Each structure stands twice: as C-alpha cells, then as structure tokens.
XYZ file of C-alpha atoms in Angstrom:
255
model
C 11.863 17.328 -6.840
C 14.568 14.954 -7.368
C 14.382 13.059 -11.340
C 15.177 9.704 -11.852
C 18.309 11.225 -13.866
C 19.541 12.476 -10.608
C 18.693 9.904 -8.458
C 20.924 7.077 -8.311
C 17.446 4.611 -6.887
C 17.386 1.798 -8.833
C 15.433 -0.354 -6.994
C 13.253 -0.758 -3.985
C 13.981 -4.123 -1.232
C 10.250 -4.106 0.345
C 9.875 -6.091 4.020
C 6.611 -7.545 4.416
C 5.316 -8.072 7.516
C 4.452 -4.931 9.305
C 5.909 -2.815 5.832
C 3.564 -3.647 3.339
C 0.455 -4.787 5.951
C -0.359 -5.010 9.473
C 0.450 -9.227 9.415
C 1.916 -9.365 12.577
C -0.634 -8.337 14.560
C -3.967 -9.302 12.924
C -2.321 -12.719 11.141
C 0.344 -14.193 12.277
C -0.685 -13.834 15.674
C -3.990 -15.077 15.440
C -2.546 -18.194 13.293
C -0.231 -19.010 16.455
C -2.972 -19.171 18.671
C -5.530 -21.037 16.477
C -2.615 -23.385 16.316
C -2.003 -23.777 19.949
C -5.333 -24.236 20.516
C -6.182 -27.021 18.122
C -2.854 -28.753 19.331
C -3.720 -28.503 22.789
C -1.369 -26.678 24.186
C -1.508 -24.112 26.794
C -0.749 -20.718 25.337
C -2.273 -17.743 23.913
C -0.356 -14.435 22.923
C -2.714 -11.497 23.340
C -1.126 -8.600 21.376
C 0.862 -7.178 24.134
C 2.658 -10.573 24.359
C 3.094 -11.254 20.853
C 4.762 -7.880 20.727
C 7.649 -9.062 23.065
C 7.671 -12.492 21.136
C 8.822 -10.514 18.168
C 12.197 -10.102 19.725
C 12.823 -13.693 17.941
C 12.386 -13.428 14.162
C 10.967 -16.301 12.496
C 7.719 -18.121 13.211
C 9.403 -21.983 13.866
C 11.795 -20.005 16.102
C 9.021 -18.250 17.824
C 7.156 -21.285 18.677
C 10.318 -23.723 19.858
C 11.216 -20.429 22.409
C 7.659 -20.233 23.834
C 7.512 -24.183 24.127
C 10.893 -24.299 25.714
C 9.954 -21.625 27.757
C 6.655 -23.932 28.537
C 7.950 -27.003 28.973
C 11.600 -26.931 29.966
C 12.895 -28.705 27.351
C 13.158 -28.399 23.952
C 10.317 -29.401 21.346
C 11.442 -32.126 18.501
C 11.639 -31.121 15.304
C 8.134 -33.019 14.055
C 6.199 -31.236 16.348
C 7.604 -27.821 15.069
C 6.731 -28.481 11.817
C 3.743 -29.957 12.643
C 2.530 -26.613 14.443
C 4.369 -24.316 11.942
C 2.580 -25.858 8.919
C -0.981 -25.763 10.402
C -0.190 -21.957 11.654
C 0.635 -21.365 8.034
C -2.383 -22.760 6.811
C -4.934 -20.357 9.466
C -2.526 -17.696 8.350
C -3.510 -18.261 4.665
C -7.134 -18.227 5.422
C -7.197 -15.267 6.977
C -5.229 -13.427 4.145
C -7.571 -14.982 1.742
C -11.012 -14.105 3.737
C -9.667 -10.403 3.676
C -9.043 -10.110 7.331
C -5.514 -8.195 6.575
C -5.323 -5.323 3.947
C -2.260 -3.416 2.757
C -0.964 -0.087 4.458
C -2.290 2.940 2.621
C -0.099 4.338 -0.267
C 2.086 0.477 -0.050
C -0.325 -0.443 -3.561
C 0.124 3.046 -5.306
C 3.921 3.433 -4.163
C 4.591 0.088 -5.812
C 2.975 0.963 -8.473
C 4.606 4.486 -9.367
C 7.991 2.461 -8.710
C 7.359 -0.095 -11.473
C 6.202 3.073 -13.341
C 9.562 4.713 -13.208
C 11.396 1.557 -14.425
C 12.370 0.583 -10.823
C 13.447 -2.739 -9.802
C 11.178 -4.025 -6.725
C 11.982 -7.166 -4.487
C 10.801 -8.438 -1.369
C 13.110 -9.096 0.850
C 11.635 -10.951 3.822
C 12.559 -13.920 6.431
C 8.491 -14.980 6.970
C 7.848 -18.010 4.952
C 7.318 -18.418 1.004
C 3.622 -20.061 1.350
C 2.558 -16.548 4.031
C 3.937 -14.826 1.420
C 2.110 -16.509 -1.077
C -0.978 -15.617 0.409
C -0.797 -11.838 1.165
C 0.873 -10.981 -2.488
C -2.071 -13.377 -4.529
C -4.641 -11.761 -2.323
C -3.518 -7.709 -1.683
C -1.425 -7.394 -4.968
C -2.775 -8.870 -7.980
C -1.815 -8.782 -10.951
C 0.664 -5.673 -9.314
C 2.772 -8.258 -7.953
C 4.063 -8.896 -11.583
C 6.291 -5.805 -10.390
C 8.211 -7.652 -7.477
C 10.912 -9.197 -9.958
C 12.653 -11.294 -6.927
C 11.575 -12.572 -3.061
C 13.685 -13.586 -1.051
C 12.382 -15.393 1.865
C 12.981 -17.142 4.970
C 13.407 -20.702 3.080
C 16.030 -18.822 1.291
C 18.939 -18.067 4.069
C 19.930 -19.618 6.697
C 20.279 -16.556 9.349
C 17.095 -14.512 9.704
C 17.179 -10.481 10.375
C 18.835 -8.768 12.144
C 21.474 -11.033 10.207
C 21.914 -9.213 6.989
C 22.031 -12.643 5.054
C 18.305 -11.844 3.225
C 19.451 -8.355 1.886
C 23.027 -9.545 0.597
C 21.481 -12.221 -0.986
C 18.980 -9.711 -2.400
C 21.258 -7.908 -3.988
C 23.399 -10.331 -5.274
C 20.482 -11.885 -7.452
C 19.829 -8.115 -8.339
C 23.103 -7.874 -9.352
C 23.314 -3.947 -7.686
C 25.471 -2.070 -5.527
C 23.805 -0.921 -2.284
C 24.022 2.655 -2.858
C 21.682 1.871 -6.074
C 18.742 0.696 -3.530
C 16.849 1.671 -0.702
C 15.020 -1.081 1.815
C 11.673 -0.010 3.165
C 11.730 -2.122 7.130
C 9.283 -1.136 10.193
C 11.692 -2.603 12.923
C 14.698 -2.213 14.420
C 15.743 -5.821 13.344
C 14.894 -4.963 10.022
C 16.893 -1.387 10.179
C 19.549 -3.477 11.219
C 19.624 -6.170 8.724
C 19.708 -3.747 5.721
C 22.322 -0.996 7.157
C 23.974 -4.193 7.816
C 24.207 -4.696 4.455
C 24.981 -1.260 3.039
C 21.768 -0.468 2.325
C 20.164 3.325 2.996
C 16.972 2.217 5.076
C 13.366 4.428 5.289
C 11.207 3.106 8.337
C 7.243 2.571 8.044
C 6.102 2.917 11.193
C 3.685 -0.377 12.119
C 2.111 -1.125 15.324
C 4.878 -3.148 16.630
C 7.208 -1.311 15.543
C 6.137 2.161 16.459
C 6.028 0.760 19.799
C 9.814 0.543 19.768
C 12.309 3.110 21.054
C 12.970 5.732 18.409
C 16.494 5.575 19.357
C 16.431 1.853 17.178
C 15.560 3.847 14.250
C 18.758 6.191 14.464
C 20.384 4.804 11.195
C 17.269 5.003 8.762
C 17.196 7.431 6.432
C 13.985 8.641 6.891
C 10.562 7.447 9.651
C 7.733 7.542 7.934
C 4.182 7.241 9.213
C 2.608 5.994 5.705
C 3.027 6.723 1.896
C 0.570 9.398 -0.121
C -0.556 12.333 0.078
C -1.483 12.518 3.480
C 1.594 10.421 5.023
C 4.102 12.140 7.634
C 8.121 12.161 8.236
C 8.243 11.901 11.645
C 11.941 11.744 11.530
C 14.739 12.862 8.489
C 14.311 15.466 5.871
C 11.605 16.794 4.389
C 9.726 16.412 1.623
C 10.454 18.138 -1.455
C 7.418 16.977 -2.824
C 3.920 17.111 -1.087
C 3.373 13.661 0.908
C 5.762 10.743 1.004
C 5.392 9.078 -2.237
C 8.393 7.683 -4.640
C 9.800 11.874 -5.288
C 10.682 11.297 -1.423
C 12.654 7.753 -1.754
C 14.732 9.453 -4.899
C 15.634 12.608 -2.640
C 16.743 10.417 0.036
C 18.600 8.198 -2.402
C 20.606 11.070 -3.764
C 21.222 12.513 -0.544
C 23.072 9.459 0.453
C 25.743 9.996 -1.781
C-alpha cells in the first residue's frame, strides 16, 4: 500500500455528472423533456438520443443545438433561458424527491479523502443551482469536505476545454502532479490531461458506452469505488478494491 508520505496526492478534482451519480441519464434528461413539453415544443430525448446529445457539453448549449436543429434557425437568447431555468428547476425536484442517488463507494471515498487531510473540489461545467441540489440532497453535511466548485457559471469554455480544471487549480493553489481528477467521459479525460492533470475514469452509463480507445490517457478505468469495485483498465490494486490506497498508488506512479 502506498502512505500518504509517499504519495505526492494532495487533492482530489471530482466531476459530477455521471462521476459522483447517474444525473445524466435519470435527471437531466428527464428535466429537458419535462421542459419541452410544458413549452410546447416538439421534442423528446429517449436515452439513446440523449446519449448522442452529450456530444455538446452544457445544458443551454444542448438545447439551442436541438432547437436549431428543429427549427432552422437559431433560438433568442430569452427563450434559452427561459427553457434552461425551468429545466433547472424539474432537475432540482427530482434530486430533492430522491429520484437520483450517488454511485456506490462516491460517499465513503470522499469521506476517507477528507480523512487523510486531502483537499476535494468539484470541478464541473453543469450549473451552480443542479449542483446545488445533488450536493444538499446526496452529501450532507459531507459536502463540508468539497473546499472549492467550480462550475459552469465559472468559465467561459466548457470541457473538453481545460478552462474548469486550470481554474481549479489555480484557486487550489497546486501543481497538477499534486492532484488527480476523477471524469467518466472522454470530454472530461480530455479536459483534465489537458490540463496536466493524471485522470482515473468511473465508468457511467454514458460513458461506458464510449469507445475505450477515448479513455487511453487515464490513469486508471474503474467500474466503481469499495470493496467490490473493478479496474477494468491500468494497474492493479495494491490494496483490495478501489478505494483512496488505489488513487495514492496511481498518484505516485505518475511521477
């Protein structure tokens, strides 16, 4: 096992949707579509769909695509925010009726981090209020242990754009060798190699839909954290299951 002496991981850069719960698929996506429907307007992304819609990062940027791609022209900027803020409000009610959990191990990995004296931030180009919603309601009083967010309100280019994870680690005043960024897509992957970062991928649905050949440059492809979590791709555990020993031996085998 590798000790925090050895290890030169100071801190953890967490994504959020699809890292630390399923949002994409059983939130966001269902927000969009309660959204469409109450405005009227003819579209619905089954999960399939929604999948290829996440080629385009960011919810506004989402919606302006599919309504060009509707219409033929592009939508004005009131009716974007319009549809983006009452998408953001289903969003928050289904985080808050318990319709989206976190991952398994996400909760106890966080919390054996902030154990060890790590530094944890989320690092994330969703919106501040989603994020809001799924920290208040899945974290608790654990999210006390995310010292910084960064969010989409926050930068002006969203991932693959490294622009989120420099910013990150300005504010966290590091070098990138002294973190690790935990992603689930190849956007994500690309943003934080982008940015020097060593990157571990957390296979979600979307993104273990992707080519494996995206996730090349990651450290380490995890299915899960605990006990009972895989490496599908990098070394192997030292230490039985993929907890926060792992992140430390793939830390100090980056140098």
């Amino acid at each position: 096992m590798v000790s925090l002496v050895s290890s030169p991981l100071r801190a953890i850069l967490w994504d959020v949707d699809g890292t630390l719960a399923e949002t994409e698929r059983d939130g966001h996506r269902i927000a969009f579509n309660t959204a469409f429907r109450e405005a009227s307007i003819a579209l619905h992304w089954d999960a399939e769909e929604y999948g290829n819609r996440l080629a385009i990062t960011g919810g506004k940027e989402r919606i302006a695509a599919a309504l060009q791609q509707l219409r033929g022209i592009a939508p004005d900027r009131a009716e974007l925010e319009r549809l983006q803020a009452a998408k953001q409000l289903h969003y928050s009610a289904l985080v808050e009726a318990g319709a989206i959990q976190l991952k398994p191990g996400v909760a106890a990995m966080i919390a054996a981090a902030n154990a060890a004296g790590l530094r944890q931030a989320l690092v994330t180009t969703s919106g501040r209020s989603a994020v809001t919603a799924l920290v208040r309601r899945c974290l608790g009083s654990l999210a006390e242990a995310l010292e910084l967010w960064v969010c989409g309100e926050d930068v002006a280019r969203k991932k693959p754009d490294p622009q989120a994870y420099l910013l990150a680690m300005e504010r966290l005043a590091l070098p990138p060798a002294a973190a690790l960024a935990i992603e689930d897509t190849g956007n994500g992957l690309q943003a934080a190699t982008a940015a020097g970062l060593g990157c571990v991928i957390s296979l979600s649905h979307y993104g273990g839909s992707e080519s494996m050949q995206r996730y090349d440059s990651a450290l380490a492809v995890v299915q899960g954290f605990g006990p009972g979590a895989q490496v599908i791709r990098g070394p192997a555990c030292a230490a039985a299951g993929v907890g926060l020993a792992y992140l430390q031996q793939l830390a100090a085998g980056r140098g």
